[in-house]
Coordinates of C-alpha atoms in Angstrom, one line a residue:
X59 CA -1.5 75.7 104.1
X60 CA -4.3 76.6 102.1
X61 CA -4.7 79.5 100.0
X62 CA -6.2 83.4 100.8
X63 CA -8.9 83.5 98.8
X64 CA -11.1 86.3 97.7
X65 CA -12.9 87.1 94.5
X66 CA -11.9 89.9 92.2
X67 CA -14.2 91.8 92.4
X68 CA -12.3 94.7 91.2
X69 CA -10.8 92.5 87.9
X70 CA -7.4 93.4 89.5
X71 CA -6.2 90.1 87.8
X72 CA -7.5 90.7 84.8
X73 CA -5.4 93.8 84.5
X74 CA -7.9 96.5 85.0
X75 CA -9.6 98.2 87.6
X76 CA -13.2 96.9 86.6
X77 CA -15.1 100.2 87.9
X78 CA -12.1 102.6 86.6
X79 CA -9.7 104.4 88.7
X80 CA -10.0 103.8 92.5
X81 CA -10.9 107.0 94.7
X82 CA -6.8 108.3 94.7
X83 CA -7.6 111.2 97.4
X84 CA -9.1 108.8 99.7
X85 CA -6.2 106.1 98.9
X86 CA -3.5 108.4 100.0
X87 CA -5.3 109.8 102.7
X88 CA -6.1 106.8 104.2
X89 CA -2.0 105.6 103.7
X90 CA -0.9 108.5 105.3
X91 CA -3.1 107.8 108.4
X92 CA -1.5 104.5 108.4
X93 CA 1.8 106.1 108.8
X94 CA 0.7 108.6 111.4
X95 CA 0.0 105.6 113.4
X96 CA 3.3 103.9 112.3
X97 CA 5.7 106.7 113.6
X98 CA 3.7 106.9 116.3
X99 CA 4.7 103.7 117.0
X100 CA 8.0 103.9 116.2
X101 CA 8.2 106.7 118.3
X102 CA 6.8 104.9 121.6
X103 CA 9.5 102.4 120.9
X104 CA 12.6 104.9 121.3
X105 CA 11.2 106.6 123.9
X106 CA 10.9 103.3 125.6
X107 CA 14.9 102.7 125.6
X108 CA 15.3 106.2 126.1
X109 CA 13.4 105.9 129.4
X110 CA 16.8 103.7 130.5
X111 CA 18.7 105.6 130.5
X112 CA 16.9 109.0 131.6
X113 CA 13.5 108.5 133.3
X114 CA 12.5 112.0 133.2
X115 CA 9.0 112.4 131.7
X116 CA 9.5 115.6 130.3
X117 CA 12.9 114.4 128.7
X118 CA 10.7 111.5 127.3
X119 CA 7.6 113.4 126.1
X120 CA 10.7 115.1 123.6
X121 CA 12.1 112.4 122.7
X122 CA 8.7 110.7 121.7
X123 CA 7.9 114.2 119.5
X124 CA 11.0 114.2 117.6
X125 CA 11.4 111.0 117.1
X126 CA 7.5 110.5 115.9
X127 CA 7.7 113.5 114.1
X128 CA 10.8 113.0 112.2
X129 CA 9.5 109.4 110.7
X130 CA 6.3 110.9 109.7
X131 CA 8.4 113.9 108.1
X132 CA 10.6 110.9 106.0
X133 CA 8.1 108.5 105.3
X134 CA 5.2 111.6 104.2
X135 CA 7.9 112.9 101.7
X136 CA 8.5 109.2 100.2
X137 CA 4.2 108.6 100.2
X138 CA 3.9 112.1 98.1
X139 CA 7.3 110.9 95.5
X140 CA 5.8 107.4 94.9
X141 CA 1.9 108.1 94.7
X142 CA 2.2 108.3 90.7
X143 CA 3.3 104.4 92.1
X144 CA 0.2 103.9 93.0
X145 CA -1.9 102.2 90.0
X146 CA -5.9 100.9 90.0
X147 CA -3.6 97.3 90.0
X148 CA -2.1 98.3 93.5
X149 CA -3.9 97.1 96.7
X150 CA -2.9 100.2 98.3
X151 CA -5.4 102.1 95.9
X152 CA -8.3 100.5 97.6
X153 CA -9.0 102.3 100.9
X154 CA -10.9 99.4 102.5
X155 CA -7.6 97.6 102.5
X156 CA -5.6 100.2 104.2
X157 CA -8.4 101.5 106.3
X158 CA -8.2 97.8 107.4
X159 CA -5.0 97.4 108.8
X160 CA -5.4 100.7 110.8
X161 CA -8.6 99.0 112.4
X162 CA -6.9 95.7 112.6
X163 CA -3.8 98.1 114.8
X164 CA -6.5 99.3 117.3
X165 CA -8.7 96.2 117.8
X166 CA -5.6 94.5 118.7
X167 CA -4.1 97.2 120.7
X168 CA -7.5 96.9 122.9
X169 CA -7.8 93.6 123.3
X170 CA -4.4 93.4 124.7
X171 CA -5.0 96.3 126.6
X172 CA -8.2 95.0 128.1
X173 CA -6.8 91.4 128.4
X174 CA -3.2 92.7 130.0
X175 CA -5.0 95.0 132.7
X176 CA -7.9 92.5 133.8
X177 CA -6.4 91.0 136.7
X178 CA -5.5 94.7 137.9
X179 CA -8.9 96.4 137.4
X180 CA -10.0 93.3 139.1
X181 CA -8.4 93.6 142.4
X182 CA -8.3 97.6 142.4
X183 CA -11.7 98.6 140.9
X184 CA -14.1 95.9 141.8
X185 CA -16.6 97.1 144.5
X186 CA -15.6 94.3 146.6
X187 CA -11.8 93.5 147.3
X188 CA -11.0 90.7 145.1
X189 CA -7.2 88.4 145.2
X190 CA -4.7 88.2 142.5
X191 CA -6.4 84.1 142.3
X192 CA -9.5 84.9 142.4
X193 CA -9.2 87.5 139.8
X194 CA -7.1 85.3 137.3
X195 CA -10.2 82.6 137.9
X196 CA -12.4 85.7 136.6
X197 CA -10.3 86.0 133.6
X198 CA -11.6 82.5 132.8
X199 CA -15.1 83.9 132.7
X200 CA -14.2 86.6 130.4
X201 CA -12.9 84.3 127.7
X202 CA -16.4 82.3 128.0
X203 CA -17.7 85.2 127.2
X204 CA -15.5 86.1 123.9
X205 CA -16.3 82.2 122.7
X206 CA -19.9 82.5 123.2
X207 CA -19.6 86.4 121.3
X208 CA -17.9 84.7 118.6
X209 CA -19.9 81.6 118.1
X210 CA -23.3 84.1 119.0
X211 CA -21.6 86.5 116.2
X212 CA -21.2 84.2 113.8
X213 CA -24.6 83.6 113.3
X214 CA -25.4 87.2 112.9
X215 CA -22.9 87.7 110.4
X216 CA -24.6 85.2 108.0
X217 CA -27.9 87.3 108.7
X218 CA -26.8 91.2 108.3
X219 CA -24.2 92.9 106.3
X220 CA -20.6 91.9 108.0
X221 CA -19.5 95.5 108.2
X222 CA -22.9 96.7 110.3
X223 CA -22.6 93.9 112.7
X224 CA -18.8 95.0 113.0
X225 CA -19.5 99.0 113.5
X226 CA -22.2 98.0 115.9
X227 CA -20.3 95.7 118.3
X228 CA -17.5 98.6 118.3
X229 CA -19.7 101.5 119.6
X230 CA -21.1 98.6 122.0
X231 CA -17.8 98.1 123.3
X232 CA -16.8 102.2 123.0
X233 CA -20.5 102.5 125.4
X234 CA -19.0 99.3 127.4
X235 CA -15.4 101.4 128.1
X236 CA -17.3 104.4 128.9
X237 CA -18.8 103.2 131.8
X238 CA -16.2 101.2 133.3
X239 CA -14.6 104.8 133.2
X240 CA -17.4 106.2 135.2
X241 CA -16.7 103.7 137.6
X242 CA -20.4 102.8 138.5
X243 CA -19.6 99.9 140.7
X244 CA -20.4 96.3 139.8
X245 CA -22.4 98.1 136.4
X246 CA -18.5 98.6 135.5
X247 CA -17.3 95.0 136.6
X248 CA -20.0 93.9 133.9
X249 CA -19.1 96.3 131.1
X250 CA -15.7 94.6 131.3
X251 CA -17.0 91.3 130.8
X252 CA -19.0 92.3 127.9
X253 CA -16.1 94.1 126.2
X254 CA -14.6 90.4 125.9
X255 CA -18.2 89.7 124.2
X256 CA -17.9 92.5 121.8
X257 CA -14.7 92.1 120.7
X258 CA -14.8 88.2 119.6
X259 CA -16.1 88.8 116.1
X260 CA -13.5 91.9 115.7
X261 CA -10.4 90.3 114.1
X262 CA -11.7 87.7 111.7
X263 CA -14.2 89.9 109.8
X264 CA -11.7 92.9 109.5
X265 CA -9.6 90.8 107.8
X266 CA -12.5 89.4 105.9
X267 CA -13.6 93.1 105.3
X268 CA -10.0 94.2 104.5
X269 CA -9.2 91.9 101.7
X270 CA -12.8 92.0 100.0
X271 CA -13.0 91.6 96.3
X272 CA -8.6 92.0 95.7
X273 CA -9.0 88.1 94.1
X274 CA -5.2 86.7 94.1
X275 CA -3.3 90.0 95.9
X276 CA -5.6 89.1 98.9
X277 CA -2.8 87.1 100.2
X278 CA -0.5 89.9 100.1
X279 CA -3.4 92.3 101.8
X280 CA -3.7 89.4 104.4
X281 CA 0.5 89.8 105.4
X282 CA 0.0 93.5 105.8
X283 CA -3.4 93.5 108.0
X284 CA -1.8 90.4 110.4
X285 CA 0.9 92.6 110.7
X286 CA -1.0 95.2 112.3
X287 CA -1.0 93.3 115.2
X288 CA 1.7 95.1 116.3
X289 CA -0.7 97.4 118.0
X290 CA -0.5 95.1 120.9
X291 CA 2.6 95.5 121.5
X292 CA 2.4 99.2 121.4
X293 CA -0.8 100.8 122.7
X294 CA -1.0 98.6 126.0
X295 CA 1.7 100.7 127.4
X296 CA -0.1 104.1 127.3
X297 CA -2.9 102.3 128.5
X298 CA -0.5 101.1 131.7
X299 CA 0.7 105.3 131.5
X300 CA -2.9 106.4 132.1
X301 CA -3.9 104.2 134.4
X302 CA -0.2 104.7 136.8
X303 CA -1.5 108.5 136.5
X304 CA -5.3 108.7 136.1
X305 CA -6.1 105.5 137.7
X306 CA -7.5 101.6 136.3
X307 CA -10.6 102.7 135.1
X308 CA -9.4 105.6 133.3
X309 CA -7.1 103.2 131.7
X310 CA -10.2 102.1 130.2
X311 CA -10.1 105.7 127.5
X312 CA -7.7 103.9 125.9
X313 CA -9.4 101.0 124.0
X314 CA -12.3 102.8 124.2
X315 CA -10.2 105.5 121.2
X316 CA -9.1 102.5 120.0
X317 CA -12.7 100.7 119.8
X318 CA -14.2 104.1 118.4
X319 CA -11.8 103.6 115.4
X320 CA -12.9 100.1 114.3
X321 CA -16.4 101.6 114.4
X322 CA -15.2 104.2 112.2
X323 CA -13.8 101.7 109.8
X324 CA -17.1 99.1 109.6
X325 CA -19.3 101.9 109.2
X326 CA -17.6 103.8 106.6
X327 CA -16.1 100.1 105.2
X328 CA -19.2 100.5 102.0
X329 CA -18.1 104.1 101.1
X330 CA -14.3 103.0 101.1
X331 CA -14.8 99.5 99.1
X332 CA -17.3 100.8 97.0
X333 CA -18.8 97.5 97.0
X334 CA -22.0 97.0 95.4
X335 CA -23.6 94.9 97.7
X336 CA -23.4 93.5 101.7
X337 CA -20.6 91.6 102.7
X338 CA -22.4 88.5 104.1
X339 CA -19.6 86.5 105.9
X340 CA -22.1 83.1 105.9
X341 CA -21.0 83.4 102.1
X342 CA -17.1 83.9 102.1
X343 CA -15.4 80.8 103.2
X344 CA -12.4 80.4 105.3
X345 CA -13.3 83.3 107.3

């Protein structure tokens, strides 16, 4: 397999931190966020098997407080005893990494979301009344449309700065998820469609974005941002929750969150990188 590659931009590998000390404040703040989401997480998970056993909704908004609460509690207290850990050499002192694998957890946790829940917006929402075959023939049509957004995306990316073209097509697909919660007919049918558009350049160029200028610990800051994927396995479930009590379309507030977080992170990416220049992904091969 070939390598990760990036350029050190920050001289990590030559044993300082090139600009001097990375923004520490921001670094932890941005690590604590990550666990937010984590226990989170973690806490969706044992309210899941606690569900088994005791279906009560009430029972398993508790169980999804304490537990969240109490590995946010542990793992806060550990983040504050080793942040003196935390060195200019450390890819967890470089915000845009760590801001990356939190957008990396909610692009993810949309897609699925969106992809999971297609067929039944389809044959529930959709103005006229559409079959289970017919809609899964639909599906088809929405992964045209994610190859054409990421061929189509591709070119843009070689034209304008990666992390514009990444904060655009997010609000685009936050404007997209708004209306198919306003459920406006076939305008809403559409806005599903073009969600698939938006999201096809989302993955690659957050990783490309998240691993900017850390030279050989890119490959390390690669593990932790594909692990974010987890996010689909998590966040598709409340979006399933919603929808059981609010209805399909309001489903749809989910990713929508989730999409108004990745616009977050590729519009604040040059303030958290502190990079000197564009990220032009034309430029940056393997990506």
């Amino acid at each position: 397999m070939p390598d990760v590659k990036s350029t050190d931009e920050y001289h990590l590998d030559e044993g300082d931190a090139g600009g001097g000390v990375p923004n520490r404040p921001l670094a932890l703040i941005m690590l604590w966020l990550n666990l937010v989401v984590l226990s989170a997480s973690v806490g969706m998970i044992v309210t899941a098997f606690a569900t088994i056993f005791d279906p009560d909704e009430s029972h398993a908004l508790r169980v999804f407080l304490g537990s969240s609460a109490v590995v946010l509690a542990v793992s806060s207290i550990a983040l504050l005893l080793r942040a003196q850990a935390i060195t200019p050499r450390s890819i967890r002192s470089y915000p845009h990494f760590s801001s990356a694998t939190l957008a990396q957890f909610f692009y993810v946790a949309a897609q699925s979301g969106i992809f999971a829940y297609f067929i039944n917006y389809m044959t529930s929402q959709a103005p006229v009344e559409i079959s289970d075959k017919a809609a899964s023939s639909l599906a088809s049509i929405g992964f045209i449309c994610f190859l054409v957004g990421r061929f189509t995306g591709a070119g843009l990316l070689g034209k304008f700065p990666a992390h514009r073209v990444l904060g655009l097509y997010a609000v685009l697909n936050v404007a997209a998820c708004l209306l198919v919660v306003l459920k406006l007919g076939w305008v809403s049918v559409v806005c599903v469609f073009l969600s698939y558009f938006f999201m096809s350049i989302m993955f690659p160029t957050i990783f490309a974005l998240g691993i900017h200028g850390l030279g050989t610990r890119a490959k390390k800051a690669s593990a932790y941002i594909v692990m974010a994927i987890m996010g689909g396995a998590i966040v598709p479930k409340l979006m399933g929750h919603v929808a059981d009590h609010w209805g399909m379309s309001q489903g749809f507030l989910v990713p929508m969150v989730c999409f108004a977080a990745v616009a977050a992170f590729g519009f604040l990416w040059k303030t958290l990188s502190q990079a000197e220049g564009p990220l032009n992904l034309a430029q940056a091969r393997g990506h």
